[in-house]
Coordinates of C-alpha atoms in Angstrom, one line a residue:
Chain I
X1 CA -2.3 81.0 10.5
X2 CA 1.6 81.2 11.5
X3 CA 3.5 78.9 8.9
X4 CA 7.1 77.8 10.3
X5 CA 9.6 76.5 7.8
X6 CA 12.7 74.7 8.8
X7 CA 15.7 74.1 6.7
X8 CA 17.4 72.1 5.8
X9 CA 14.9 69.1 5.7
X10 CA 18.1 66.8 5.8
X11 CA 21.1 68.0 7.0
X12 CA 24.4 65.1 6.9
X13 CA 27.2 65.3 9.4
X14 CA 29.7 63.8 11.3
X15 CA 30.2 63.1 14.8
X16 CA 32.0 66.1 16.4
X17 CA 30.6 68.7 13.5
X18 CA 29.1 71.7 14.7
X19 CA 25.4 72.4 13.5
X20 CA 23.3 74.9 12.7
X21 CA 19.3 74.4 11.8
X22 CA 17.2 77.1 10.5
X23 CA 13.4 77.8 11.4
X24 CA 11.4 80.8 9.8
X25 CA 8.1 82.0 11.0
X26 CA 5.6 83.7 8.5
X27 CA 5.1 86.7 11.0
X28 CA 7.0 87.7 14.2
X29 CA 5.9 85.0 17.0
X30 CA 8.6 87.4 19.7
X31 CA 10.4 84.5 21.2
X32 CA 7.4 82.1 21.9
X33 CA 9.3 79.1 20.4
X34 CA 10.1 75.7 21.0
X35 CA 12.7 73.1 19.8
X36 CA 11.9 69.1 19.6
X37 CA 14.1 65.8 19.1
X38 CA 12.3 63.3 18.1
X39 CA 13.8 59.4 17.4
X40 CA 11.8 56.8 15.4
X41 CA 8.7 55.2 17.5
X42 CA 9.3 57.6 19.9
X43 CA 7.8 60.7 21.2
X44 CA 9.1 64.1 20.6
X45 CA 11.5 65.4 23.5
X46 CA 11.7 69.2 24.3
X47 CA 15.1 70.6 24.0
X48 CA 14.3 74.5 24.4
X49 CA 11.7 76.9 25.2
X50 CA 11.0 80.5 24.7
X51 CA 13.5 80.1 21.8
X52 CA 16.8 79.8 23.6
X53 CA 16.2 78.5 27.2
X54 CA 17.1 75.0 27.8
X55 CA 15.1 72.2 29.1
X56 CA 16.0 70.7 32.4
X57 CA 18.6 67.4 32.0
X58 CA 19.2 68.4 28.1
X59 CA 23.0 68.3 27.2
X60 CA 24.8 71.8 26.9
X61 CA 25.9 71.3 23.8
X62 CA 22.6 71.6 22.6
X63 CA 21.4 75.7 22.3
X64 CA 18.9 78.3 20.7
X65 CA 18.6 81.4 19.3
X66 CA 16.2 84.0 17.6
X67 CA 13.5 86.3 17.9
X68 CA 10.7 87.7 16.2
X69 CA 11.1 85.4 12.3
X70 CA 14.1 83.6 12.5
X71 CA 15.6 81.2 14.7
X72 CA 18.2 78.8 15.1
X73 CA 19.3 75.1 16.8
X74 CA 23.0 74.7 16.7
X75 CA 24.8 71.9 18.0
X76 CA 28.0 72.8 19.4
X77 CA 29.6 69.0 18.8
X78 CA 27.5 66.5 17.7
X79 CA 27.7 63.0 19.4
X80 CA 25.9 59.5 18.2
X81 CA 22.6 59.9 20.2
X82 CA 22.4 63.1 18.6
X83 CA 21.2 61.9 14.8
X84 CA 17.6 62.0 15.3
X85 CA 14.9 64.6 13.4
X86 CA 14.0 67.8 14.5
X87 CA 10.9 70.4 14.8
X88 CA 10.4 73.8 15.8
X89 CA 7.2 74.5 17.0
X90 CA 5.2 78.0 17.6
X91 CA 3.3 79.2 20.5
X92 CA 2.3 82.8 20.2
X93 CA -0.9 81.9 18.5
X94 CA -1.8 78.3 18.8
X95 CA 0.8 76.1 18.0
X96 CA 2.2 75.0 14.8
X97 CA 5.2 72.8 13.9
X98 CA 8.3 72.7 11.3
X99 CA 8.2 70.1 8.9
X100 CA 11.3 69.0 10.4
X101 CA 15.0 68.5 9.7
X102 CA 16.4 65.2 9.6
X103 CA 19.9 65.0 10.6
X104 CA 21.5 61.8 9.3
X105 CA 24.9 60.6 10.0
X106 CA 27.5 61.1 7.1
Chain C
X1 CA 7.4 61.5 37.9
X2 CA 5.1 62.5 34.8
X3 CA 3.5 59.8 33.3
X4 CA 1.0 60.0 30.4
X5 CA -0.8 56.8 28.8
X6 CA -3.1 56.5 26.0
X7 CA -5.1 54.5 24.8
X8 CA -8.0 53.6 22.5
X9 CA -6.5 53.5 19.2
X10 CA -7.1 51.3 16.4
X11 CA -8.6 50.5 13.0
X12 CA -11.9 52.1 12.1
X13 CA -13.9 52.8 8.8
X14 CA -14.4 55.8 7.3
X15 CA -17.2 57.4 8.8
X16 CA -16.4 55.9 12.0
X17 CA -16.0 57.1 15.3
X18 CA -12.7 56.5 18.0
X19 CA -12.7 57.7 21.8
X20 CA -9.1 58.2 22.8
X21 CA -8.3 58.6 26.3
X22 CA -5.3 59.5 27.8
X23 CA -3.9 58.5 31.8
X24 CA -2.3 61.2 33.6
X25 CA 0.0 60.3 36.6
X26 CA 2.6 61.9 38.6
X27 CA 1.9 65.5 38.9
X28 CA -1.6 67.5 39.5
X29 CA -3.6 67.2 36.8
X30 CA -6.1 69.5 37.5
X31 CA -3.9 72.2 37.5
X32 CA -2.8 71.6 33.6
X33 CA -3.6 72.5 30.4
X34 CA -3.9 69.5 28.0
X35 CA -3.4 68.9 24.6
X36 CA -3.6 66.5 21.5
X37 CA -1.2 66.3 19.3
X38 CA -1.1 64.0 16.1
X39 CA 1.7 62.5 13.8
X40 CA 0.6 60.7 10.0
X41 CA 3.1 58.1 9.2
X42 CA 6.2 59.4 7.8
X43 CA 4.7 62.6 8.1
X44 CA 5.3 65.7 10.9
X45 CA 4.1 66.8 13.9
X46 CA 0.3 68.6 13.8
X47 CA -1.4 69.9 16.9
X48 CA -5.0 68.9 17.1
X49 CA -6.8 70.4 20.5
X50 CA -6.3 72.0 23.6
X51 CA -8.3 71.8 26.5
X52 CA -8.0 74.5 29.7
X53 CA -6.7 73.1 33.2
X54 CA -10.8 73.3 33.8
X55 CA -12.5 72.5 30.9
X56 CA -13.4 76.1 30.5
X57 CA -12.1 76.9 27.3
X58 CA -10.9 74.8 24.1
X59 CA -9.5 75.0 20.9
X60 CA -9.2 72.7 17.9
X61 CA -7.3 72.8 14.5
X62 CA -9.0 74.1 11.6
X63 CA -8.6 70.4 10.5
X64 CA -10.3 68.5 13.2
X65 CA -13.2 71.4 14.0
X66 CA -16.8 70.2 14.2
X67 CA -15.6 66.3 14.4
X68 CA -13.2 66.1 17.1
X69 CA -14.3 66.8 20.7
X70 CA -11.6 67.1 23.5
X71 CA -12.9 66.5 27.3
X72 CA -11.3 65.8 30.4
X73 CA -12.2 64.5 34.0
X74 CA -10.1 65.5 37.0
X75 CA -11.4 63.5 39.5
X76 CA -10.0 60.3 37.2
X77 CA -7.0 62.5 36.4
X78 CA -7.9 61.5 32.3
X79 CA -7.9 63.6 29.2
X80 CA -10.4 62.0 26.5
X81 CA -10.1 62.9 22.5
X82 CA -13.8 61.9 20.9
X83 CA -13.2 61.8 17.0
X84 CA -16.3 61.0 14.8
X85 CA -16.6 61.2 11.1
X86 CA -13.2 59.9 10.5
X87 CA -11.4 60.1 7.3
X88 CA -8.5 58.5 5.9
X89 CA -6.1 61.4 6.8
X90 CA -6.8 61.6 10.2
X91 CA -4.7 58.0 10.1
X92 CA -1.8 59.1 12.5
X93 CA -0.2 58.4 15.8
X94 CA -1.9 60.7 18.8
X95 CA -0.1 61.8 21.9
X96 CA -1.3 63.5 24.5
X97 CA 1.1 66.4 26.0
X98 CA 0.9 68.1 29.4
X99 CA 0.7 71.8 29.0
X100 CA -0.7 74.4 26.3
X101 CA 2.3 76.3 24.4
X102 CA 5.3 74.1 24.6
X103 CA 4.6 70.9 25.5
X104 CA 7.2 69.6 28.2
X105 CA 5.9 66.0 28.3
X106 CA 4.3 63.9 25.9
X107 CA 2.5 59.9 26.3
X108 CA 3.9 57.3 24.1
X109 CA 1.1 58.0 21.3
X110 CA -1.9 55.4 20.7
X111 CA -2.4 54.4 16.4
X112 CA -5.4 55.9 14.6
X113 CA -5.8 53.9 11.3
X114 CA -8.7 54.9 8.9
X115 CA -9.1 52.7 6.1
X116 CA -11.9 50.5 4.8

């Protein structure tokens, strides 16, 4: 099974900041991968696909990076409805999920 | 628009058995793959089945296989989750997602609580 691991877990920052979270696949998944925002009670919303494409209606300042083991979700500016948690999620065998990053406001 | 609904959560024994089911509305659902995904309180995301835009060919997490059995039925546009032998740490929010690989839209998730 492909493990993913994302870090931080909790990441603090300010309105405006710039940020960067990290996800790490146990073996090369190429680019087959896919960044979440998810707020409490809600489900999760798909930012990007194929590791750097971005979904249809999701702000600019939201982009992706990576291929093959490690991969990134930066933030260019962060703005209030951005504190939420995130996942990266797998697809080039079955699917798994990050535990998540939490990004809290500071 | 996309629309999924589900429904049939609740609180069952251990043991016990739950049918999920999950409305689709809004696009053409025979033509999609389907998925379940689940989410333990507090906990993250963990992808449970997927089901083929046909019903030809499944798949199911090492954790659910042999208990959980995923369906569908085009002509009522409806994805179904059957989940027998329950234990306590399948207690977790389900959503069903349009697609297989990353999942593009998700339902608002029905509550799965197994406790005695």
């Amino acid at each position: 099974d492909i493990q993913m691991t994302q870090s931080p877990s909790t990441l603090s920052a300010s309105v405006g900041d710039r940020v960067t979270i990290t996800c790490r696949a146990s073996q090369s998944i190429s680019s087959w991968l896919a960044w979440y925002q998810q707020k409490p009670g809600k489900a999760p919303k798909l930012l990007i696909y194929e590791a750097s494409n971005l979904e249809s209606g999701v702000p600019s300042r939201f982009s992706g990076s990576g291929s093959g083991t490690e991969f990134t979700l930066t933030i260019s500016s962060l703005q209030p409805d951005d504190f939420a948690t995130y996942y990266c999620q797998q697809y080039y065998t079955l699917y798994t999920f990050g535990q998540g990053t939490k990004l809290e406001i500071k | 628009q996309v629309q999924l609904v589900e429904s049939g959560g609740g609180l069952v024994k251990p043991g016990g058995s739950l049918r999920l089911s999950c409305a689709a509305s809004g696009f053409t659902f025979s033509d999609y793959y389907m998925s379940w995904i689940r989410q333990a309180p507090g906990k993250g995301l963990e992808w449970v089945s997927y089901i083929t835009n046909t019903g030809s060919t499944i798949y199911y997490a090492d954790s659910v296989k042999g208990r959980f059995t995923i369906s569908r039925d085009n002509a009522k546009n409806s994805l179904y989750l059957q989940m027998n032998s329950l234990r306590a740490e399948d207690t977790a929010v389900y959503y069903c997602a349009q697609k297989a690989g990353y999942f593009d839209h998700w339902g608002q998730g029905t509550l799965v609580t197994v406790s005695s």
